[in-house]
Coordinates of C-alpha atoms and ligand atoms in Angstrom, one line a residue:
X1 CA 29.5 10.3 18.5
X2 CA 27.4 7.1 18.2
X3 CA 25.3 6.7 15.4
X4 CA 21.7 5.8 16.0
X5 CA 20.7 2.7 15.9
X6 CA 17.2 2.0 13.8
X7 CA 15.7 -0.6 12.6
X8 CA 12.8 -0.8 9.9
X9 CA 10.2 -3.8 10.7
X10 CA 8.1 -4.5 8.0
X11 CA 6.6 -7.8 5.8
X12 CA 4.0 -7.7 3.6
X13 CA 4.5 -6.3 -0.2
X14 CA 2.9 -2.7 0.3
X15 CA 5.0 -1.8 3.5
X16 CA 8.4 -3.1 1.3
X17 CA 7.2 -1.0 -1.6
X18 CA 6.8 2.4 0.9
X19 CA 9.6 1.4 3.1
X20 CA 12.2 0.5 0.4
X21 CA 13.1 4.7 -0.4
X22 CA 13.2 4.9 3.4
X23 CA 15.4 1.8 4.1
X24 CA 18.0 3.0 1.0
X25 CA 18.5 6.5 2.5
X26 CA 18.9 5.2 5.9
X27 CA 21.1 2.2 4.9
X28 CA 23.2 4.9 3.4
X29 CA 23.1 7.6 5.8
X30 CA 26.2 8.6 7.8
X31 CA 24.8 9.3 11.5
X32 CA 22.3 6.1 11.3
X33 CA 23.0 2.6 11.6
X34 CA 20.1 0.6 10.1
X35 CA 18.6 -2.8 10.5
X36 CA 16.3 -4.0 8.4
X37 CA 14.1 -6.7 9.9
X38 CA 11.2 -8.5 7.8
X39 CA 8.4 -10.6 9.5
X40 CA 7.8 -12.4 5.8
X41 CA 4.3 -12.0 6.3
X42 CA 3.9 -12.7 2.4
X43 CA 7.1 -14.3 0.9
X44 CA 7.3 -14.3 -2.6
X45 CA 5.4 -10.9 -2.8
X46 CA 7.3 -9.2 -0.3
X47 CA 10.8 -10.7 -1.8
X48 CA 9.9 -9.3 -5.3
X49 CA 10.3 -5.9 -3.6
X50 CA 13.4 -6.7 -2.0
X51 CA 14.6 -8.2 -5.3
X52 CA 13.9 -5.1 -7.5
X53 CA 15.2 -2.3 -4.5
X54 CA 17.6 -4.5 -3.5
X55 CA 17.1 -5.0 -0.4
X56 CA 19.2 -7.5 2.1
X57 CA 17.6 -8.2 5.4
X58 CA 19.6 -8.5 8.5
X59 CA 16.5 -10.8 9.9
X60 CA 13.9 -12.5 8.0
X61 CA 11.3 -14.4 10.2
X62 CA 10.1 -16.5 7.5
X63 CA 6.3 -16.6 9.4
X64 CA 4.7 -17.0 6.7
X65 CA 2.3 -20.3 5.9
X66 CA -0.6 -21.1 3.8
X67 CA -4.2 -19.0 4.6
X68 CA -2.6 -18.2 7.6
X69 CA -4.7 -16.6 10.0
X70 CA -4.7 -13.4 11.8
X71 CA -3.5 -15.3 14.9
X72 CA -0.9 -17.0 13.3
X73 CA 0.8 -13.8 12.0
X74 CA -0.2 -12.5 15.4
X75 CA 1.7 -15.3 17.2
X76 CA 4.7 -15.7 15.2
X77 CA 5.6 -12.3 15.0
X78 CA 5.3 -11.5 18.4
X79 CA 7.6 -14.1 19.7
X80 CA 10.3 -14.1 16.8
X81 CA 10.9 -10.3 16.9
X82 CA 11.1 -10.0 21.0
X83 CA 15.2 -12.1 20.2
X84 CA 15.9 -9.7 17.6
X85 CA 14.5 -6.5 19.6
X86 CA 16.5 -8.0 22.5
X87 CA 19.4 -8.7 20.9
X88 CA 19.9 -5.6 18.8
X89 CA 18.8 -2.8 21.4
X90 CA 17.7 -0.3 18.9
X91 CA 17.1 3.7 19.7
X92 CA 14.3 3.3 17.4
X93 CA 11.6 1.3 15.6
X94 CA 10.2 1.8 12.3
X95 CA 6.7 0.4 11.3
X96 CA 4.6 1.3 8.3
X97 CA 1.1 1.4 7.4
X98 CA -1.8 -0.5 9.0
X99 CA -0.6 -4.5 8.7
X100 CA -1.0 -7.0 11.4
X101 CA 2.8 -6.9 11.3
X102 CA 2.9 -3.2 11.5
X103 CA 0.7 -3.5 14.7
X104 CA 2.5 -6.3 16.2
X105 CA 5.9 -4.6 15.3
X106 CA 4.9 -2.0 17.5
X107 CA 3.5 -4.0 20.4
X108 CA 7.1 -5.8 20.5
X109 CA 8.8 -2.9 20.6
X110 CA 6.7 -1.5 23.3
X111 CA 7.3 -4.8 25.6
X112 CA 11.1 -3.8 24.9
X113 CA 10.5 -0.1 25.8
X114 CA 11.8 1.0 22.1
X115 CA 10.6 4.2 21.0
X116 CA 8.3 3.7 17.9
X117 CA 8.1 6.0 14.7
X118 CA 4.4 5.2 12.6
X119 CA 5.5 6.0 8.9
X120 CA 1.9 6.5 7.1
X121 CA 0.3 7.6 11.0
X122 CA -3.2 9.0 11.0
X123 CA -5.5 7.3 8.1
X124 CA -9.0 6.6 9.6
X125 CA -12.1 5.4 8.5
X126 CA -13.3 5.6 12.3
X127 CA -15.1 2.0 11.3
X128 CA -14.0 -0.8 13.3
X129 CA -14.4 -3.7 10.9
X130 CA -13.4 -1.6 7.3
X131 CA -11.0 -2.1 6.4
X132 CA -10.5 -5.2 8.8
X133 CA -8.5 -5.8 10.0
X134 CA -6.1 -2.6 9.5
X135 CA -8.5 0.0 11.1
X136 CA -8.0 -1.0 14.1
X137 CA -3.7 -2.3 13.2
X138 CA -3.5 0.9 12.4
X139 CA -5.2 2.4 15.5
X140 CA -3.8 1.0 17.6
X141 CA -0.1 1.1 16.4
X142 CA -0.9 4.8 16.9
X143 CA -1.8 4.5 20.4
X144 CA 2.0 3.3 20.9
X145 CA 3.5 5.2 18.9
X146 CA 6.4 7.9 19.7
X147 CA 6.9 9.6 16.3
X148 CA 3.7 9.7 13.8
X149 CA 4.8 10.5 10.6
X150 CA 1.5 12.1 8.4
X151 CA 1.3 11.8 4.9
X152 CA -1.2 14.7 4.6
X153 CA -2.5 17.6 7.1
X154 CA -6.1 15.7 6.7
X155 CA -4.0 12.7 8.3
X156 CA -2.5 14.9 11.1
X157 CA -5.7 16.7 11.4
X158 CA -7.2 13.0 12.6
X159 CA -4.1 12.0 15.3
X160 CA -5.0 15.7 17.0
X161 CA -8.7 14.8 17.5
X162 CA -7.4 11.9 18.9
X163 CA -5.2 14.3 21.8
X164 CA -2.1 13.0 20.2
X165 CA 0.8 15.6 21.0
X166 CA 1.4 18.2 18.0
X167 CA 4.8 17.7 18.7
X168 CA 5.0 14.4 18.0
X169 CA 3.5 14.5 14.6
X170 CA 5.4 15.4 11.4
X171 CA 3.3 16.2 8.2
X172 CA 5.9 14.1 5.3
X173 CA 3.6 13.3 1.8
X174 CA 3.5 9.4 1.4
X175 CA 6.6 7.8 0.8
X176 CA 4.7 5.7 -2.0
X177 CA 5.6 9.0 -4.3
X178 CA 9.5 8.4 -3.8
X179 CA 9.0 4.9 -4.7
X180 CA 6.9 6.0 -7.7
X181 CA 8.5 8.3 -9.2
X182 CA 11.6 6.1 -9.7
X183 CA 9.8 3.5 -11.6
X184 CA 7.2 4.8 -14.6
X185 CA 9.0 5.5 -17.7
X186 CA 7.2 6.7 -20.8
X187 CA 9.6 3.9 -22.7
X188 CA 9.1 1.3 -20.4
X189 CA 9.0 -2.4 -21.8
X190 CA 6.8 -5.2 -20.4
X191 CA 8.8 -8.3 -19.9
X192 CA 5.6 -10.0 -19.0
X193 CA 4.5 -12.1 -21.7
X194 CA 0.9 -11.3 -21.7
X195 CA 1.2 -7.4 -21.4
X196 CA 3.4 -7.3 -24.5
X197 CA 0.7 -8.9 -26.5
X198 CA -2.0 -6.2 -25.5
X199 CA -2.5 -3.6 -27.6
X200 CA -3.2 -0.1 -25.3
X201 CA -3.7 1.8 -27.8
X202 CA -6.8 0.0 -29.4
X203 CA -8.3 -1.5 -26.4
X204 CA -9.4 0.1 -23.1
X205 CA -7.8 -1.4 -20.7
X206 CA -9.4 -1.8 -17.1
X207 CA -6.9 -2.8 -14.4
X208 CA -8.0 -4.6 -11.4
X209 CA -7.3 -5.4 -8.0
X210 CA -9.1 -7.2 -5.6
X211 CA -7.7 -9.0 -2.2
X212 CA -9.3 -7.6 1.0
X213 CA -10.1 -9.8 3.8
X214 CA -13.7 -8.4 4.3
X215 CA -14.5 -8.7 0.1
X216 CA -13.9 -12.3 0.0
X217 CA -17.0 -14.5 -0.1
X218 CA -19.6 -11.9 -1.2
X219 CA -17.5 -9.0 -2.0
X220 CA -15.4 -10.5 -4.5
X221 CA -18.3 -12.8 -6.1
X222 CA -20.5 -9.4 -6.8
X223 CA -17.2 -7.2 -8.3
X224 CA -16.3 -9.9 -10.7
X225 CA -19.8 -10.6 -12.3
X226 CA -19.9 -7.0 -13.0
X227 CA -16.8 -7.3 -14.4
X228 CA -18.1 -9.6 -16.8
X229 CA -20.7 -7.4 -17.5
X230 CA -18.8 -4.5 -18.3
X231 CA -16.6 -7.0 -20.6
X232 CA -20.0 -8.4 -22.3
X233 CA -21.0 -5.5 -23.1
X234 CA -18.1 -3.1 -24.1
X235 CA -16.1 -5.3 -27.3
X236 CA -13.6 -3.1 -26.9
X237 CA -12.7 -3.6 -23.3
X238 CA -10.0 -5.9 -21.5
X239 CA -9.3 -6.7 -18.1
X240 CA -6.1 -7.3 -16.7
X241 CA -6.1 -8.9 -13.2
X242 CA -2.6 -9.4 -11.6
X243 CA -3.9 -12.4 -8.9
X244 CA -2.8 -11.8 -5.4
X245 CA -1.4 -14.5 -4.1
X246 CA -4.3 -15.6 -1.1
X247 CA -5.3 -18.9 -2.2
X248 CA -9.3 -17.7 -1.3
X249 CA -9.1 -14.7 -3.6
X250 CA -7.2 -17.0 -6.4
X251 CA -10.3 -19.7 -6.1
X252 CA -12.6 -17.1 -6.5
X253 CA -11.4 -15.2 -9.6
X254 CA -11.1 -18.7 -11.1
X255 CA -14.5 -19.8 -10.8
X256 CA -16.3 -16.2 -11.4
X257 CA -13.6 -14.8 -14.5
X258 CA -11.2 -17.5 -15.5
X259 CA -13.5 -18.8 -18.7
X260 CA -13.9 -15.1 -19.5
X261 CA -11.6 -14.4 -22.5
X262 CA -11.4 -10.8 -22.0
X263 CA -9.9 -11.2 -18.9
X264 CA -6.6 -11.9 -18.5
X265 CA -6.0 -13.3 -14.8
X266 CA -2.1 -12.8 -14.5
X267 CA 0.4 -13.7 -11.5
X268 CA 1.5 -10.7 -8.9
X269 CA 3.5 -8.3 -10.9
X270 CA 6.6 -7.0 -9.6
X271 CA 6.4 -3.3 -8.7
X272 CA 8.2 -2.3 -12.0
X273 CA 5.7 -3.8 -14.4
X274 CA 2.7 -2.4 -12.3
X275 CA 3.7 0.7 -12.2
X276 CA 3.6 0.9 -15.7
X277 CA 0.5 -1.0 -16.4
X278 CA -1.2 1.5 -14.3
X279 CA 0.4 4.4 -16.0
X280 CA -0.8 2.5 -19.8
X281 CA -3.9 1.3 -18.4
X282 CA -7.2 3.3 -19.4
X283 CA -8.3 3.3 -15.7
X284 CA -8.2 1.3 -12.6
X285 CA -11.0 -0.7 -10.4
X286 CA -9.5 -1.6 -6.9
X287 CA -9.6 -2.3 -2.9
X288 CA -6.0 -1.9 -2.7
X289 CA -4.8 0.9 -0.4
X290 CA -1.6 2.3 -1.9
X291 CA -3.2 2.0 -5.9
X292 CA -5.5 5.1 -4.5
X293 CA -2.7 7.1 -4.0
X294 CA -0.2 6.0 -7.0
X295 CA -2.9 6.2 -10.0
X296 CA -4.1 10.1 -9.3
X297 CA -0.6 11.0 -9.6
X298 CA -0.2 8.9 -13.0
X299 CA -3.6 10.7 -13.7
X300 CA -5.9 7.5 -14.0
X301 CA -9.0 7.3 -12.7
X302 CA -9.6 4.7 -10.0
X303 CA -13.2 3.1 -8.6
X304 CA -12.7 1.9 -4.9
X305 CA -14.3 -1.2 -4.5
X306 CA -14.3 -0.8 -1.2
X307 CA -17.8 1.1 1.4
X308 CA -15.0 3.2 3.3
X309 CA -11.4 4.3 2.6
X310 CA -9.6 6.1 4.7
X311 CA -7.9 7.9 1.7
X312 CA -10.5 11.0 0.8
X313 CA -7.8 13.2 -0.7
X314 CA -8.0 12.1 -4.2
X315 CA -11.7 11.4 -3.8
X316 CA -12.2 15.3 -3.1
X317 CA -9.9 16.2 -6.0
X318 CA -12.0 14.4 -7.6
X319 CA -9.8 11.7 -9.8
X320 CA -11.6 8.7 -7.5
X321 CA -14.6 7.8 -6.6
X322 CA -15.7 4.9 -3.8
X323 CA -17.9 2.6 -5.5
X324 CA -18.2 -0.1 -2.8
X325 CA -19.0 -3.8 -3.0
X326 CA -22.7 -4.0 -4.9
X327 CA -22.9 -5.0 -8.5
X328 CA -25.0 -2.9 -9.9
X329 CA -23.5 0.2 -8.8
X330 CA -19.9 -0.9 -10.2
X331 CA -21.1 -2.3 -13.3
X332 CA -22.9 1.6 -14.0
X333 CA -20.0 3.3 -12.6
X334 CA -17.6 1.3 -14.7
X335 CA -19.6 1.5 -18.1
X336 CA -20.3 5.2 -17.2
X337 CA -16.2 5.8 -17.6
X338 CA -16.2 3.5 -20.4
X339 CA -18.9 5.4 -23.0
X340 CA -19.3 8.5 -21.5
X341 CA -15.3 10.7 -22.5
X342 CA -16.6 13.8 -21.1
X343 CA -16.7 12.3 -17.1
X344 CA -13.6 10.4 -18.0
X345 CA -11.1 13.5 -18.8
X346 CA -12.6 15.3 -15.9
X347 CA -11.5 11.9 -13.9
X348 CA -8.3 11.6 -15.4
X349 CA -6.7 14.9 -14.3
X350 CA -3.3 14.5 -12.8
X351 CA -3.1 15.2 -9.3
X352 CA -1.2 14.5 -6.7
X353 CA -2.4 15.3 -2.8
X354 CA -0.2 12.3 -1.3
X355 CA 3.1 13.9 -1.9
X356 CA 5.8 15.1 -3.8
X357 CA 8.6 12.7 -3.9
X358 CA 10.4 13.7 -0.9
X359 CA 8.7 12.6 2.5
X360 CA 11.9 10.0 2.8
X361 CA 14.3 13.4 3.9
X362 CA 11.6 14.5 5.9
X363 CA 11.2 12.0 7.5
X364 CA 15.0 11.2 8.7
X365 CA 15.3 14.6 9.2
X366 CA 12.7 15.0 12.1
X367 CA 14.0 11.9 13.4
X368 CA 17.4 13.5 13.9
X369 CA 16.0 16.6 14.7
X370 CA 13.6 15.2 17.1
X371 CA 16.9 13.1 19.0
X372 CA 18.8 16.5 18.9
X373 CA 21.2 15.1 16.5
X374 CA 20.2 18.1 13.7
X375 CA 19.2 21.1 15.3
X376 CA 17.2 22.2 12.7
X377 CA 13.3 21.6 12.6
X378 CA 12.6 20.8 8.6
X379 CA 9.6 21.7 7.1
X380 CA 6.5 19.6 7.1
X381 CA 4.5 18.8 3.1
X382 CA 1.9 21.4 2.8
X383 CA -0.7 20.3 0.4
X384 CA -4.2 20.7 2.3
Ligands
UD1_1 C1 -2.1 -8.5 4.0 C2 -2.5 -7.5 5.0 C3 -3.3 -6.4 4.4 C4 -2.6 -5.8 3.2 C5 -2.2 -6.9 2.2 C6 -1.4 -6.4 1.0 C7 -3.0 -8.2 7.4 C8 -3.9 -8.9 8.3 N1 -3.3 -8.1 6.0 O1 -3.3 -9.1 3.5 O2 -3.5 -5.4 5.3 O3 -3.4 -4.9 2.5 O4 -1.4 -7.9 2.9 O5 -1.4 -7.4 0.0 O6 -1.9 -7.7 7.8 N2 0.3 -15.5 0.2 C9 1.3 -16.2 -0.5 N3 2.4 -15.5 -0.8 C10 2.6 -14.2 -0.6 C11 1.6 -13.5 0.1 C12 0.5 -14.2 0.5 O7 1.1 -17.4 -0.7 O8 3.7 -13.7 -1.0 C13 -0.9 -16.2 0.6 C14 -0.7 -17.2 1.8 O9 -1.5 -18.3 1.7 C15 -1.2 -16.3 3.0 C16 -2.3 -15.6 2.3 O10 -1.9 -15.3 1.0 O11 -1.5 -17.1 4.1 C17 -2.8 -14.3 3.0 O12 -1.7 -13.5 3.3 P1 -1.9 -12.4 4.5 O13 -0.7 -11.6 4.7 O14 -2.4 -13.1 5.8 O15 -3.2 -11.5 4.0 P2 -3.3 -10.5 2.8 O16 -4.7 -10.7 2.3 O17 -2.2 -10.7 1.9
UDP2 N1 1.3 -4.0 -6.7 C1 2.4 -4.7 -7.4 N2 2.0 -5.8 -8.1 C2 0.8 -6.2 -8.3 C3 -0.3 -5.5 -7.6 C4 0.0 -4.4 -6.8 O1 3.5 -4.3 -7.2 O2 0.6 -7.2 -9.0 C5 1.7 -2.8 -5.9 C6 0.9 -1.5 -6.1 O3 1.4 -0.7 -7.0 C7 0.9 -0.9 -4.7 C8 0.9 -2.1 -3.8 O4 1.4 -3.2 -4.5 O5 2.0 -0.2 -4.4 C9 -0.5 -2.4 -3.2 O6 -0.4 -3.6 -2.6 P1 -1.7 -4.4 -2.2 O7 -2.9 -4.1 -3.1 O8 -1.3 -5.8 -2.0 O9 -1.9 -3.8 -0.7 P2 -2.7 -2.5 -0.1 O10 -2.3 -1.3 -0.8 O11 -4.2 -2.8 -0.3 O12 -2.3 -2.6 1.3

């Protein structure tokens, strides 16, 4: 028999990091062919996932330029992916997440008539412009898609109020758990040169992450004065701030925290040496998506700096809490998990409602079960 033929489209560094446990097992896997095609909507961030799983790409687009704008990713991708979807004819596409390449990824494939498996299907905020633009990348990749592939039953429970087929939607855990548990080790050495010189064990160390199109300007101007609030005030507190790599965010975190000594503004790390600065780090302050479900897990507490998320698990469990975009309320929130131990141990329980390590299988085996290559219907990831 034929092996099917499916190829992975992704491009920016969080889709890599959830993809890469998918793309090894499917690389790997003796009734799939893969083909791993990357848009390159980030370059040097995306290639430091590729580097550490290594990763080959059969195609790499390249698309990606300087403050590049939504149309330019748009554009590019659209275009450069119709050759390869034409000249490779797969049986199926996988996208991942809510990216403007995931969206596009799926659009192409849909001008192609490919069918379309979502990996990471069903997150919603239900608010157009937050997160913006993956609300709506996400939405509408869903509205295409063949195969939605859940991370959690709250996930599914969104697609069915949306009339999508209950048939067509498989409840996995978040592959980010596959890709985590590979990579935190209690022994683990920093190589980078400024996380060997901290000392965890004296200092409490915040980690922060800040990039979101709809925080620069005001957004990111209002988190990092608080920061410096929290770091005037606490003598015992550092900050470590791993830059992403968007030139606006970069300008800003210069002029608001780069005279602050207490504040070590660092380059992206590569997935190794975060994972393990979030698993030494005393808690975390982000808009990332993927950090909300990797630091309950580790059992650090995490303030969203963000007014929606579409990730209430952990925020039920209680290990985050959505602190949105307003000084004064982050500054109290932060200082509150600083000085006051008894609200951070009830914070800093380990737990884990994104998964458990092994929504890769799952997910390959609906696919084959759902092309009658297995006949066998696996079970879906239970955790309400
Ligand atoms: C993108 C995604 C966002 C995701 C985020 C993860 C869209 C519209 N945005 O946002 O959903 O949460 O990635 O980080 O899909 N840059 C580099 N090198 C890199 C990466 C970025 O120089 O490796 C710079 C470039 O100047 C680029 C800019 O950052 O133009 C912005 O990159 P872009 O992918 O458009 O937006 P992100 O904010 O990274
Ligand atoms: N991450 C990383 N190095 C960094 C910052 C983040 O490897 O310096 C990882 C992090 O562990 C998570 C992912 O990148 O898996 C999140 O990426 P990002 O915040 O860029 O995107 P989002 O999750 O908001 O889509």
């Amino acid at each position: 028999m034929n092996k099917m033929k499916i190829m992975t489209i992704f491009g920016t560094r969080p889709e890599a990091i959830k993809m890469a446990p998918l793309v090894k097992k499917l690389n790997h896997h003796n009734q799939i062919d893969c083909i791993v095609a990357v848009t390159a909507q980030h370059r040097e961030m995306l290639d430091q996932v590729l580097d550490l799983f290594q990763i080959e790409a059969d195609y790499d687009l390249d698309i990606m330029s300087d403050q590049q704008t939504l149309v330019d990713i748009t554009v590019k991708v659209l275009k450069e992916l119709d050759q390869v979807l034409k000249k490779e004819e797969p049986d199926l596409i996988l996208v991942h997440g809510d990216t403007t390449t995931t969206f596009i990824g799926a659009l192409s494939s849909f001008y192609n008539q490919i069918d379309i498996g979502h990996v990471e299907a069903g997150l919603r905020t239900n608010d157009k412009y937050s997160p913006y633009p993956e609300e709506m990348n996400r939405h509408l990749t869903g509205v295409l898609t063949d195969l939605n592939f859940a991370p959690t039953i709250n996930n599914k429970k969104n697609l069915l109020k949306e009339n999508v087929d209950s048939e067509k939607i498989f409840v996995t855990g978040n592959t980010v758990i596959d890709a985590i548990k590979e990579i935190v080790q209690d022994d683990y050495r920093f190589k980078n040169q400024v996380l060997k010189n901290i000392n965890f064990s004296e200092k409490k160390i915040i980690l922060l992450t800040a990039h979101r199109r709809e925080n620069i300007g005001k957004g990111l101007s209002s988190i990092f004065k608080a920061i410096n609030r929290l770091t005037q005030q606490n003598p015992d507190t550092e900050v470590v701030f791993p830059v992403h790599l968007n030139p606006a965010v970069r300008k800003t975190a210069q002029k608001y925290l780069g005279k602050n000594k207490k504040v070590h503004l660092i380059e992206p790390l590569g997935y190794q040496e975060f994972a393990n600065l979030m698993s030494r780090s005393y808690f975390i302050m982000t808009d990332s998506g993927g950090i909300q479900e990797e630091a309950p897990g580790l059992g650090k507490p995490v303030l969203v700096l963000r007014d929606t998320t579409e990730r209430q698990e952990a925020i039920k469990a209680g290990t985050v809490k959505k602190v949105g975009v307003e000084q004064e309320v982050i500054f109290k929130a932060a200082n509150k998990l600083i000085n006051n131990q008894k609200e951070y141990e009830i914070m800093s329980k380990a737990t884990n409602p994104y998964g458990d390590g092994k929504a890769v299988n799952r997910i390959i085996d609906y696919i084959l079960y759902n092309y009658n290559i297995k006949k066998n219907k696996p079970e879906p990831y239970g955790v309400v």
